[in-house]
mmCIF file of C-alpha atoms in Angstrom:
data_model
loop_
_atom_site.group_PDB
_atom_site.id
_atom_site.type_symbol
_atom_site.label_atom_id
_atom_site.label_comp_id
_atom_site.label_asym_id
_atom_site.label_seq_id
_atom_site.Cartn_x
_atom_site.Cartn_y
_atom_site.Cartn_z
ATOM 1 C CA MET W 1 -41.632 74.758 -8.019
ATOM 2 C CA PRO W 2 -39.352 74.058 -5.173
ATOM 3 C CA HIS W 3 -35.797 73.263 -5.823
ATOM 4 C CA VAL W 4 -35.030 69.473 -5.507
ATOM 5 C CA GLU W 5 -31.489 68.346 -5.227
ATOM 6 C CA GLU W 6 -30.352 65.806 -7.682
ATOM 7 C CA MET W 7 -29.673 62.360 -6.287
ATOM 8 C CA LYS W 8 -26.169 61.015 -6.577
ATOM 9 C CA VAL W 9 -25.743 57.229 -6.979
ATOM 10 C CA THR W 10 -22.378 55.855 -5.990
ATOM 11 C CA THR W 11 -21.423 52.196 -6.189
ATOM 12 C CA LYS W 12 -18.472 50.478 -4.706
ATOM 13 C CA ALA W 13 -18.131 48.154 -7.665
ATOM 14 C CA PRO W 14 -15.142 48.331 -9.984
ATOM 15 C CA ALA W 15 -15.626 50.133 -13.260
ATOM 16 C CA ILE W 16 -14.589 47.053 -15.214
ATOM 17 C CA SER W 17 -15.828 43.679 -14.069
ATOM 18 C CA MET W 18 -13.400 40.878 -14.906
ATOM 19 C CA GLU W 19 -14.616 37.569 -16.199
ATOM 20 C CA GLU W 20 -14.263 34.542 -13.883
ATOM 21 C CA VAL W 21 -11.574 32.021 -14.812
ATOM 22 C CA ILE W 22 -13.707 29.143 -13.558
ATOM 23 C CA PRO W 23 -16.938 28.529 -15.457
ATOM 24 C CA MET W 24 -20.200 29.158 -13.641
ATOM 25 C CA GLY W 25 -21.259 25.472 -13.837
ATOM 26 C CA VAL W 26 -18.268 24.230 -11.833
ATOM 27 C CA SER W 27 -18.782 23.721 -8.115
ATOM 28 C CA THR W 28 -16.337 25.094 -5.561
ATOM 29 C CA SER W 29 -15.387 21.593 -4.380
ATOM 30 C CA GLN W 30 -13.826 20.959 -7.770
ATOM 31 C CA THR W 31 -11.614 24.011 -7.440
ATOM 32 C CA ILE W 32 -9.718 22.661 -4.424
ATOM 33 C CA ALA W 33 -6.016 21.959 -4.937
ATOM 34 C CA PRO W 34 -4.852 18.336 -4.488
ATOM 35 C CA GLN W 35 -2.829 19.163 -1.374
ATOM 36 C CA GLU W 36 -5.932 20.702 0.201
ATOM 37 C CA GLU W 37 -8.047 17.679 -0.628
ATOM 38 C CA TYR W 38 -5.548 14.944 0.307
ATOM 39 C CA GLN W 39 -3.797 16.201 3.371
ATOM 40 C CA SER W 40 -1.686 13.544 5.003
ATOM 41 C CA LYS W 41 -0.695 13.787 8.639
ATOM 42 C CA ASP W 42 3.022 14.289 8.180
ATOM 43 C CA LYS W 43 3.778 16.072 4.914
ATOM 44 C CA GLY W 44 0.614 17.405 3.278
ATOM 45 C CA MET W 45 0.949 15.995 -0.234
ATOM 46 C CA PRO W 46 0.455 12.340 -1.095
ATOM 47 C CA THR W 47 3.578 10.911 -2.665
ATOM 48 C CA GLU W 48 4.022 8.287 -5.316
ATOM 49 C CA ARG W 49 6.186 5.281 -4.430
ATOM 50 C CA SER W 50 8.785 6.341 -7.001
ATOM 51 C CA GLU W 51 9.110 9.752 -5.278
ATOM 52 C CA LEU W 52 10.014 8.238 -1.906
ATOM 53 C CA THR W 53 13.578 7.712 -0.771
ATOM 54 C CA LYS W 54 14.884 4.261 0.071
ATOM 55 C CA SER W 55 14.552 4.816 3.823
ATOM 56 C CA GLU W 56 10.991 6.178 3.456
ATOM 57 C CA ARG W 57 9.982 3.137 1.408
ATOM 58 C CA LYS W 58 11.560 0.872 4.037
ATOM 59 C CA THR W 59 9.746 2.527 6.942
ATOM 60 C CA LYS W 60 6.454 2.474 5.043
ATOM 61 C CA ARG W 61 6.888 -1.245 4.329
ATOM 62 C CA ASN W 62 7.834 -2.013 7.944
ATOM 63 C CA THR W 63 4.816 -0.159 9.330
ATOM 64 C CA LYS W 64 2.580 -2.046 6.913
ATOM 65 C CA LYS W 65 4.099 -5.364 8.051
ATOM 66 C CA LYS W 66 3.722 -4.403 11.733
ATOM 67 C CA ARG W 67 0.039 -3.643 11.208
ATOM 68 C CA ALA W 68 -0.450 -6.986 9.436
ATOM 69 C CA ARG W 69 1.331 -8.880 12.237
ATOM 70 C CA LYS W 70 -0.753 -7.116 14.858
ATOM 71 C CA ARG W 71 -3.988 -8.018 13.021
ATOM 72 C CA LYS W 72 -2.845 -11.646 12.671
ATOM 73 C CA ARG W 73 -1.994 -11.891 16.392
ATOM 74 C CA ALA W 74 -5.379 -10.451 17.332
ATOM 75 C CA LYS W 75 -7.118 -12.886 14.983
ATOM 76 C CA ASP W 76 -5.173 -15.857 16.421
ATOM 77 C CA GLN W 77 -6.033 -14.840 19.997
ATOM 78 C CA ALA W 78 -9.701 -14.528 19.083
ATOM 79 C CA GLU W 79 -9.619 -17.992 17.469
ATOM 80 C CA LYS W 80 -7.964 -19.497 20.564
ATOM 81 C CA LEU W 81 -10.625 -18.005 22.819
ATOM 82 C CA GLU W 82 -13.371 -19.274 20.542
ATOM 83 C CA ALA W 83 -11.733 -22.722 20.357
ATOM 84 C CA LYS W 84 -11.993 -23.031 24.142
ATOM 85 C CA THR W 85 -15.782 -22.739 23.979
ATOM 86 C CA ASN W 86 -16.454 -24.290 20.562
ATOM 87 C CA SER W 87 -15.137 -27.826 19.979
ATOM 88 C CA LYS W 88 -15.619 -27.586 16.213
ATOM 89 C CA LYS W 89 -13.349 -24.524 16.087
ATOM 90 C CA ALA W 90 -10.803 -26.346 18.266
ATOM 91 C CA VAL W 91 -10.614 -29.193 15.730
ATOM 92 C CA GLN W 92 -10.220 -26.715 12.852
ATOM 93 C CA LEU W 93 -7.453 -24.908 14.723
ATOM 94 C CA GLU W 94 -5.641 -28.204 15.394
ATOM 95 C CA ILE W 95 -5.872 -29.175 11.702
ATOM 96 C CA ARG W 96 -4.454 -25.789 10.689
ATOM 97 C CA ARG W 97 -1.534 -26.232 13.108
ATOM 98 C CA ALA W 98 -0.871 -29.736 11.757
ATOM 99 C CA LYS W 99 -0.724 -28.410 8.189
ATOM 100 C CA LYS W 100 1.885 -25.832 9.217
ATOM 101 C CA SER W 101 3.985 -28.429 11.013
ATOM 102 C CA SER W 102 6.780 -30.191 9.138
ATOM 103 C CA ILE W 103 6.502 -33.433 11.158
ATOM 104 C CA LEU W 104 3.921 -36.004 10.135
ATOM 105 C CA SER W 105 1.883 -38.081 12.578
ATOM 106 C CA ASP W 106 4.046 -41.163 11.944
ATOM 107 C CA GLY W 107 7.214 -39.240 12.864
ATOM 108 C CA ARG W 108 8.595 -38.564 9.377
ATOM 109 C CA GLU W 109 9.572 -35.033 8.436
ATOM 110 C CA VAL W 110 8.081 -33.316 5.401
ATOM 111 C CA ASP W 111 10.477 -31.970 2.788
ATOM 112 C CA LYS W 112 9.751 -28.227 2.526
ATOM 113 C CA ASN W 113 12.491 -27.369 0.034
ATOM 114 C CA ASP W 114 11.656 -24.930 -2.690
ATOM 115 C CA TYR W 115 12.339 -26.556 -6.024
ATOM 116 C CA SER W 116 12.169 -23.516 -8.264
ATOM 117 C CA LYS W 117 14.696 -25.070 -10.636
ATOM 118 C CA SER W 118 14.432 -28.549 -12.075
ATOM 119 C CA SER W 119 18.164 -29.122 -11.575
ATOM 120 C CA ALA W 120 17.721 -28.797 -7.794
ATOM 121 C CA PHE W 121 14.823 -31.245 -7.864
ATOM 122 C CA PHE W 122 16.703 -33.862 -9.906
ATOM 123 C CA ALA W 123 19.877 -33.417 -7.847
ATOM 124 C CA LYS W 124 17.862 -34.214 -4.711
ATOM 125 C CA ILE W 125 16.415 -37.337 -6.356
ATOM 126 C CA GLN W 126 19.870 -38.424 -7.557
ATOM 127 C CA ALA W 127 21.348 -37.964 -4.075
ATOM 128 C CA SER W 128 18.591 -40.044 -2.468
ATOM 129 C CA GLU W 129 19.016 -42.805 -5.068
ATOM 130 C CA ASN W 130 22.793 -42.829 -4.623
ATOM 131 C CA SER W 131 22.425 -43.167 -0.876
ATOM 132 C CA LYS W 132 20.072 -46.168 -1.300
ATOM 133 C CA MET W 133 22.365 -48.095 -3.663
ATOM 134 C CA PRO W 134 25.207 -50.147 -2.134
ATOM 135 C CA LYS W 135 28.697 -49.027 -3.057
ATOM 136 C CA GLN W 136 30.252 -51.199 -5.725
ATOM 137 C CA LYS W 137 33.970 -51.832 -5.946
ATOM 138 C CA LYS W 138 35.642 -50.858 -9.175
ATOM 139 C CA LYS W 139 36.963 -53.806 -11.136
ATOM 140 C CA ARG W 140 40.593 -53.579 -12.010
ATOM 141 C CA SER W 141 41.508 -54.826 -15.369
ATOM 142 C CA SER W 142 44.000 -57.635 -15.364
ATOM 143 C CA ASN W 143 45.140 -56.754 -18.836
ATOM 144 C CA LYS W 144 48.669 -55.495 -18.173
ATOM 145 C CA ALA W 145 49.425 -55.206 -21.842
ATOM 146 C CA ALA W 146 47.061 -52.214 -22.144
ATOM 147 C CA LYS W 147 49.039 -50.309 -19.500
ATOM 148 C CA VAL W 148 52.419 -50.676 -21.193
ATOM 149 C CA LYS W 149 53.680 -47.676 -23.088
ATOM 150 C CA LEU W 150 54.800 -48.243 -26.596
#
């Protein structure tokens, strides 16, 4: 029998295979860190409102208000353009403007005061009533005996 060399099997695997920390049933998308999943443009991690500084909160609020104003202006311009072609929209736009106005059609001005306290409301009523009533002269008592000191 001819001499056959023995085959050597070598593997490049480690001698001890470690167990995975993540279970087999979990997908890889669930293993992503929050900063990898929610990457913001400027900092990377989303921040809670309480974590922001005063100036950051202010700038965030101002940018939100600017966006809202820009949307409102665009909406108003679109309504004006539509009102030029559609008479029904023109009437609705005019009614909306009249509601915002503080002057009524007969020339009187609407009271737009905020009466958050009842004392302010009643003080306003009292002032209007006092202005309507004619001033009365105080009667002087003719009883001189009451004025004399004893």
